[in-house]
């Protein structure tokens, strides 16, 4: 299901939201999570899961084509931990 | 950030009441939940994809006792962040 399909469904479920409103809400939620993570914050949504940031160390790697060694800088990666309730729901 | 902060953002952005905003935010997460529970993936452009993966049965070991146990097959939810999200977190803007 894509974001636009999600917005359509949301309109059907609520019965009151039009597509534009549904889009504004869905974007506000996920842009909000992204901005919080970008600010270094952890995001916890009860019954759903939590988003946090994990640090990856710098490492040496090899270009598989040339065999050349390259230095890869450390970076941050977003990480999602599925909440207990959702974990059980998915595994049913 | 918690669900309450997300509700506040929706409230400020939309003009819906706090109560309505809370209900709608709940409905969005419920919709994502029921969709992935059916095994269907959710693709959110600019954010990432929630994908259900099947894990096969495998042999594991209780690290405390060393005892061999069978870990049964199961379904798990994974999140694959989009390039936009990964860049935002590393302060690279939206490219």
mmCIF file of C-alpha atoms in Angstrom:
data_model
loop_
_atom_site.group_PDB
_atom_site.id
_atom_site.type_symbol
_atom_site.label_atom_id
_atom_site.label_comp_id
_atom_site.label_asym_id
_atom_site.label_seq_id
_atom_site.Cartn_x
_atom_site.Cartn_y
_atom_site.Cartn_z
ATOM 1 C CA UNK A 1 0.000 0.000 0.000
ATOM 2 C CA UNK A 2 1.439 3.365 -0.987
ATOM 3 C CA UNK A 3 1.062 6.637 0.866
ATOM 4 C CA UNK A 4 -1.631 7.829 -1.510
ATOM 5 C CA UNK A 5 -3.605 4.570 -1.064
ATOM 6 C CA UNK A 6 -3.208 4.925 2.685
ATOM 7 C CA UNK A 7 -4.687 8.427 2.466
ATOM 8 C CA UNK A 8 -7.624 7.172 0.403
ATOM 9 C CA UNK A 9 -8.351 4.417 2.943
ATOM 10 C CA UNK A 10 -8.113 6.924 5.749
ATOM 11 C CA UNK A 11 -10.765 9.032 4.043
ATOM 12 C CA UNK A 12 -13.040 5.973 3.747
ATOM 13 C CA UNK A 13 -12.532 4.881 7.358
ATOM 14 C CA UNK A 14 -13.193 8.268 8.884
ATOM 15 C CA UNK A 15 -15.951 9.112 6.434
ATOM 16 C CA UNK A 16 -15.254 12.808 6.970
ATOM 17 C CA UNK A 17 -11.722 13.466 5.695
ATOM 18 C CA UNK A 18 -11.209 14.364 2.069
ATOM 19 C CA UNK A 19 -8.071 13.299 0.237
ATOM 20 C CA UNK A 20 -6.304 16.642 0.786
ATOM 21 C CA UNK A 21 -6.917 16.564 4.542
ATOM 22 C CA UNK A 22 -5.858 12.923 4.785
ATOM 23 C CA UNK A 23 -2.639 13.764 2.932
ATOM 24 C CA UNK A 24 -1.908 16.716 5.196
ATOM 25 C CA UNK A 25 -2.358 14.523 8.284
ATOM 26 C CA UNK A 26 -0.292 11.583 7.036
ATOM 27 C CA UNK A 27 2.500 13.933 5.917
ATOM 28 C CA UNK A 28 2.417 15.840 9.217
ATOM 29 C CA UNK A 29 2.811 12.585 11.154
ATOM 30 C CA UNK A 30 5.677 11.089 9.167
ATOM 31 C CA UNK A 31 7.498 14.382 8.482
ATOM 32 C CA UNK A 32 7.211 15.023 12.220
ATOM 33 C CA UNK A 33 8.842 11.699 13.031
ATOM 34 C CA UNK A 34 11.570 12.393 10.483
ATOM 35 C CA UNK A 35 12.266 15.880 11.901
ATOM 36 C CA UNK A 36 12.432 14.543 15.458
ATOM 37 C CA UNK A 37 14.920 11.855 14.389
ATOM 38 C CA UNK A 38 16.951 14.426 12.441
ATOM 39 C CA UNK A 39 17.113 16.486 15.667
ATOM 40 C CA UNK A 40 18.535 13.423 17.402
ATOM 41 C CA UNK A 41 15.342 12.593 19.254
ATOM 42 C CA UNK A 42 13.893 9.161 19.848
ATOM 43 C CA UNK A 43 10.251 8.637 18.849
ATOM 44 C CA UNK A 44 8.035 6.261 20.757
ATOM 45 C CA UNK A 45 4.524 5.363 19.621
ATOM 46 C CA UNK A 46 2.650 3.195 22.074
ATOM 47 C CA UNK A 47 1.150 0.063 20.545
ATOM 48 C CA UNK A 48 3.142 0.571 17.365
ATOM 49 C CA UNK A 49 6.863 0.803 17.972
ATOM 50 C CA UNK A 50 9.769 3.157 18.428
ATOM 51 C CA UNK A 51 12.212 4.884 16.113
ATOM 52 C CA UNK A 52 15.737 5.592 17.229
ATOM 53 C CA UNK A 53 19.121 6.369 15.752
ATOM 54 C CA UNK A 54 22.032 3.967 15.683
ATOM 55 C CA UNK A 55 25.594 4.976 15.048
ATOM 56 C CA UNK A 56 27.676 3.076 12.520
ATOM 57 C CA UNK A 57 31.457 3.270 12.961
ATOM 58 C CA UNK A 58 33.777 4.300 10.179
ATOM 59 C CA UNK A 59 35.235 1.267 8.420
ATOM 60 C CA UNK A 60 37.537 0.201 5.644
ATOM 61 C CA UNK A 61 35.882 -1.474 2.718
ATOM 62 C CA UNK A 62 36.905 -2.614 -0.709
ATOM 63 C CA UNK A 63 35.573 -1.638 -4.076
ATOM 64 C CA UNK A 64 34.571 -5.090 -5.352
ATOM 65 C CA UNK A 65 35.253 -4.078 -8.950
ATOM 66 C CA UNK A 66 38.780 -2.719 -8.549
ATOM 67 C CA UNK A 67 39.843 -4.312 -5.257
ATOM 68 C CA UNK A 68 40.806 -0.845 -4.075
ATOM 69 C CA UNK A 69 40.524 -0.057 -0.346
ATOM 70 C CA UNK A 70 38.187 2.789 0.508
ATOM 71 C CA UNK A 71 37.489 4.531 3.767
ATOM 72 C CA UNK A 72 33.800 4.692 4.700
ATOM 73 C CA UNK A 73 32.884 7.404 7.194
ATOM 74 C CA UNK A 74 30.814 6.680 10.278
ATOM 75 C CA UNK A 75 27.138 7.507 9.923
ATOM 76 C CA UNK A 76 23.803 7.456 11.676
ATOM 77 C CA UNK A 77 21.029 5.121 10.608
ATOM 78 C CA UNK A 78 17.369 5.145 11.612
ATOM 79 C CA UNK A 79 16.195 2.031 13.420
ATOM 80 C CA UNK A 80 12.640 0.835 14.031
ATOM 81 C CA UNK A 81 11.805 -1.504 16.871
ATOM 82 C CA UNK A 82 8.391 -3.080 16.506
ATOM 83 C CA UNK A 83 6.206 -2.713 19.600
ATOM 84 C CA UNK A 84 5.039 -5.816 21.444
ATOM 85 C CA UNK A 85 1.411 -5.458 20.424
ATOM 86 C CA UNK A 86 2.225 -5.005 16.731
ATOM 87 C CA UNK A 87 4.810 -7.794 16.827
ATOM 88 C CA UNK A 88 2.148 -10.218 18.023
ATOM 89 C CA UNK A 89 -0.383 -8.927 15.504
ATOM 90 C CA UNK A 90 2.009 -9.518 12.592
ATOM 91 C CA UNK A 91 2.935 -13.036 13.744
ATOM 92 C CA UNK A 92 -0.644 -14.301 14.124
ATOM 93 C CA UNK B 1 8.749 12.414 20.941
ATOM 94 C CA UNK B 2 5.600 10.544 21.827
ATOM 95 C CA UNK B 3 2.163 10.111 20.308
ATOM 96 C CA UNK B 4 0.986 13.177 22.265
ATOM 97 C CA UNK B 5 3.580 15.351 20.462
ATOM 98 C CA UNK B 6 2.453 13.990 17.097
ATOM 99 C CA UNK B 7 -1.179 14.756 17.969
ATOM 100 C CA UNK B 8 -0.129 18.300 18.900
ATOM 101 C CA UNK B 9 1.546 18.755 15.507
ATOM 102 C CA UNK B 10 -1.570 17.539 13.672
ATOM 103 C CA UNK B 11 -3.741 19.811 15.826
ATOM 104 C CA UNK B 12 -1.599 22.883 15.024
ATOM 105 C CA UNK B 13 -1.381 22.084 11.325
ATOM 106 C CA UNK B 14 -4.979 21.157 10.505
ATOM 107 C CA UNK B 15 -7.472 23.109 12.562
ATOM 108 C CA UNK B 16 -9.107 19.939 13.869
ATOM 109 C CA UNK B 17 -9.762 19.905 17.612
ATOM 110 C CA UNK B 18 -7.332 18.106 19.928
ATOM 111 C CA UNK B 19 -9.834 15.302 20.393
ATOM 112 C CA UNK B 20 -10.347 14.907 16.650
ATOM 113 C CA UNK B 21 -6.598 15.080 16.033
ATOM 114 C CA UNK B 22 -6.021 12.352 18.618
ATOM 115 C CA UNK B 23 -8.644 10.121 16.983
ATOM 116 C CA UNK B 24 -7.249 10.638 13.497
ATOM 117 C CA UNK B 25 -3.640 9.948 14.556
ATOM 118 C CA UNK B 26 -4.855 6.759 16.233
ATOM 119 C CA UNK B 27 -6.669 5.772 13.029
ATOM 120 C CA UNK B 28 -3.559 6.305 10.917
ATOM 121 C CA UNK B 29 -1.459 3.986 13.085
ATOM 122 C CA UNK B 30 -4.308 1.467 13.309
ATOM 123 C CA UNK B 31 -4.573 1.428 9.531
ATOM 124 C CA UNK B 32 -0.832 0.818 9.163
ATOM 125 C CA UNK B 33 -1.089 -1.930 11.794
ATOM 126 C CA UNK B 34 -4.030 -3.784 10.240
ATOM 127 C CA UNK B 35 -2.405 -3.549 6.793
ATOM 128 C CA UNK B 36 0.914 -5.079 7.848
ATOM 129 C CA UNK B 37 -0.959 -7.644 9.961
ATOM 130 C CA UNK B 38 -2.446 -8.897 6.668
ATOM 131 C CA UNK B 39 1.089 -9.311 5.357
ATOM 132 C CA UNK B 40 0.838 -6.309 3.056
ATOM 133 C CA UNK B 41 3.676 -3.783 2.934
ATOM 134 C CA UNK B 42 3.328 -0.051 3.456
ATOM 135 C CA UNK B 43 5.371 2.253 1.258
ATOM 136 C CA UNK B 44 5.673 5.815 2.481
ATOM 137 C CA UNK B 45 7.559 7.962 -0.023
ATOM 138 C CA UNK B 46 10.102 10.184 1.715
ATOM 139 C CA UNK B 47 9.985 8.093 4.885
ATOM 140 C CA UNK B 48 10.422 4.384 4.308
ATOM 141 C CA UNK B 49 8.762 1.008 3.848
ATOM 142 C CA UNK B 50 7.275 -1.323 6.436
ATOM 143 C CA UNK B 51 7.666 -4.859 5.155
ATOM 144 C CA UNK B 52 6.561 -8.186 6.636
ATOM 145 C CA UNK B 53 9.163 -10.944 6.326
ATOM 146 C CA UNK B 54 8.789 -14.682 6.808
ATOM 147 C CA UNK B 55 11.468 -16.250 8.993
ATOM 148 C CA UNK B 56 12.127 -19.945 8.549
ATOM 149 C CA UNK B 57 12.512 -22.386 11.434
ATOM 150 C CA UNK B 58 16.091 -22.558 12.678
ATOM 151 C CA UNK B 59 18.141 -24.159 15.412
ATOM 152 C CA UNK B 60 19.252 -21.872 18.147
ATOM 153 C CA UNK B 61 20.933 -22.194 21.495
ATOM 154 C CA UNK B 62 20.001 -20.879 24.874
ATOM 155 C CA UNK B 63 23.068 -18.734 25.572
ATOM 156 C CA UNK B 64 22.716 -19.254 29.317
ATOM 157 C CA UNK B 65 22.498 -23.040 29.391
ATOM 158 C CA UNK B 66 24.003 -23.976 26.013
ATOM 159 C CA UNK B 67 20.923 -26.082 25.387
ATOM 160 C CA UNK B 68 19.874 -26.501 21.746
ATOM 161 C CA UNK B 69 16.384 -25.338 20.957
ATOM 162 C CA UNK B 70 14.298 -24.998 17.854
ATOM 163 C CA UNK B 71 13.220 -21.476 16.954
ATOM 164 C CA UNK B 72 9.933 -21.821 15.117
ATOM 165 C CA UNK B 73 9.118 -20.006 11.882
ATOM 166 C CA UNK B 74 7.466 -16.658 12.325
ATOM 167 C CA UNK B 75 6.570 -13.418 10.643
ATOM 168 C CA UNK B 76 8.354 -10.215 11.582
ATOM 169 C CA UNK B 77 7.936 -6.580 10.627
ATOM 170 C CA UNK B 78 10.947 -4.735 9.257
ATOM 171 C CA UNK B 79 11.409 -1.062 8.454
ATOM 172 C CA UNK B 80 13.536 0.016 5.522
ATOM 173 C CA UNK B 81 14.248 3.754 5.745
ATOM 174 C CA UNK B 82 14.133 5.803 2.556
ATOM 175 C CA UNK B 83 17.189 7.670 1.260
ATOM 176 C CA UNK B 84 15.477 10.953 2.218
ATOM 177 C CA UNK B 85 15.157 9.834 5.852
ATOM 178 C CA UNK B 86 18.734 8.524 5.977
ATOM 179 C CA UNK B 87 20.054 11.798 4.545
ATOM 180 C CA UNK B 88 17.966 13.909 6.940
ATOM 181 C CA UNK B 89 19.418 12.039 9.912
ATOM 182 C CA UNK B 90 22.947 12.640 8.697
ATOM 183 C CA UNK B 91 22.270 16.340 8.198
ATOM 184 C CA UNK B 92 22.518 16.155 4.420
ATOM 185 C CA UNK B 93 19.200 17.802 3.622
ATOM 186 C CA UNK B 94 16.751 16.326 1.147
ATOM 187 C CA UNK B 95 18.631 14.997 -1.826
#
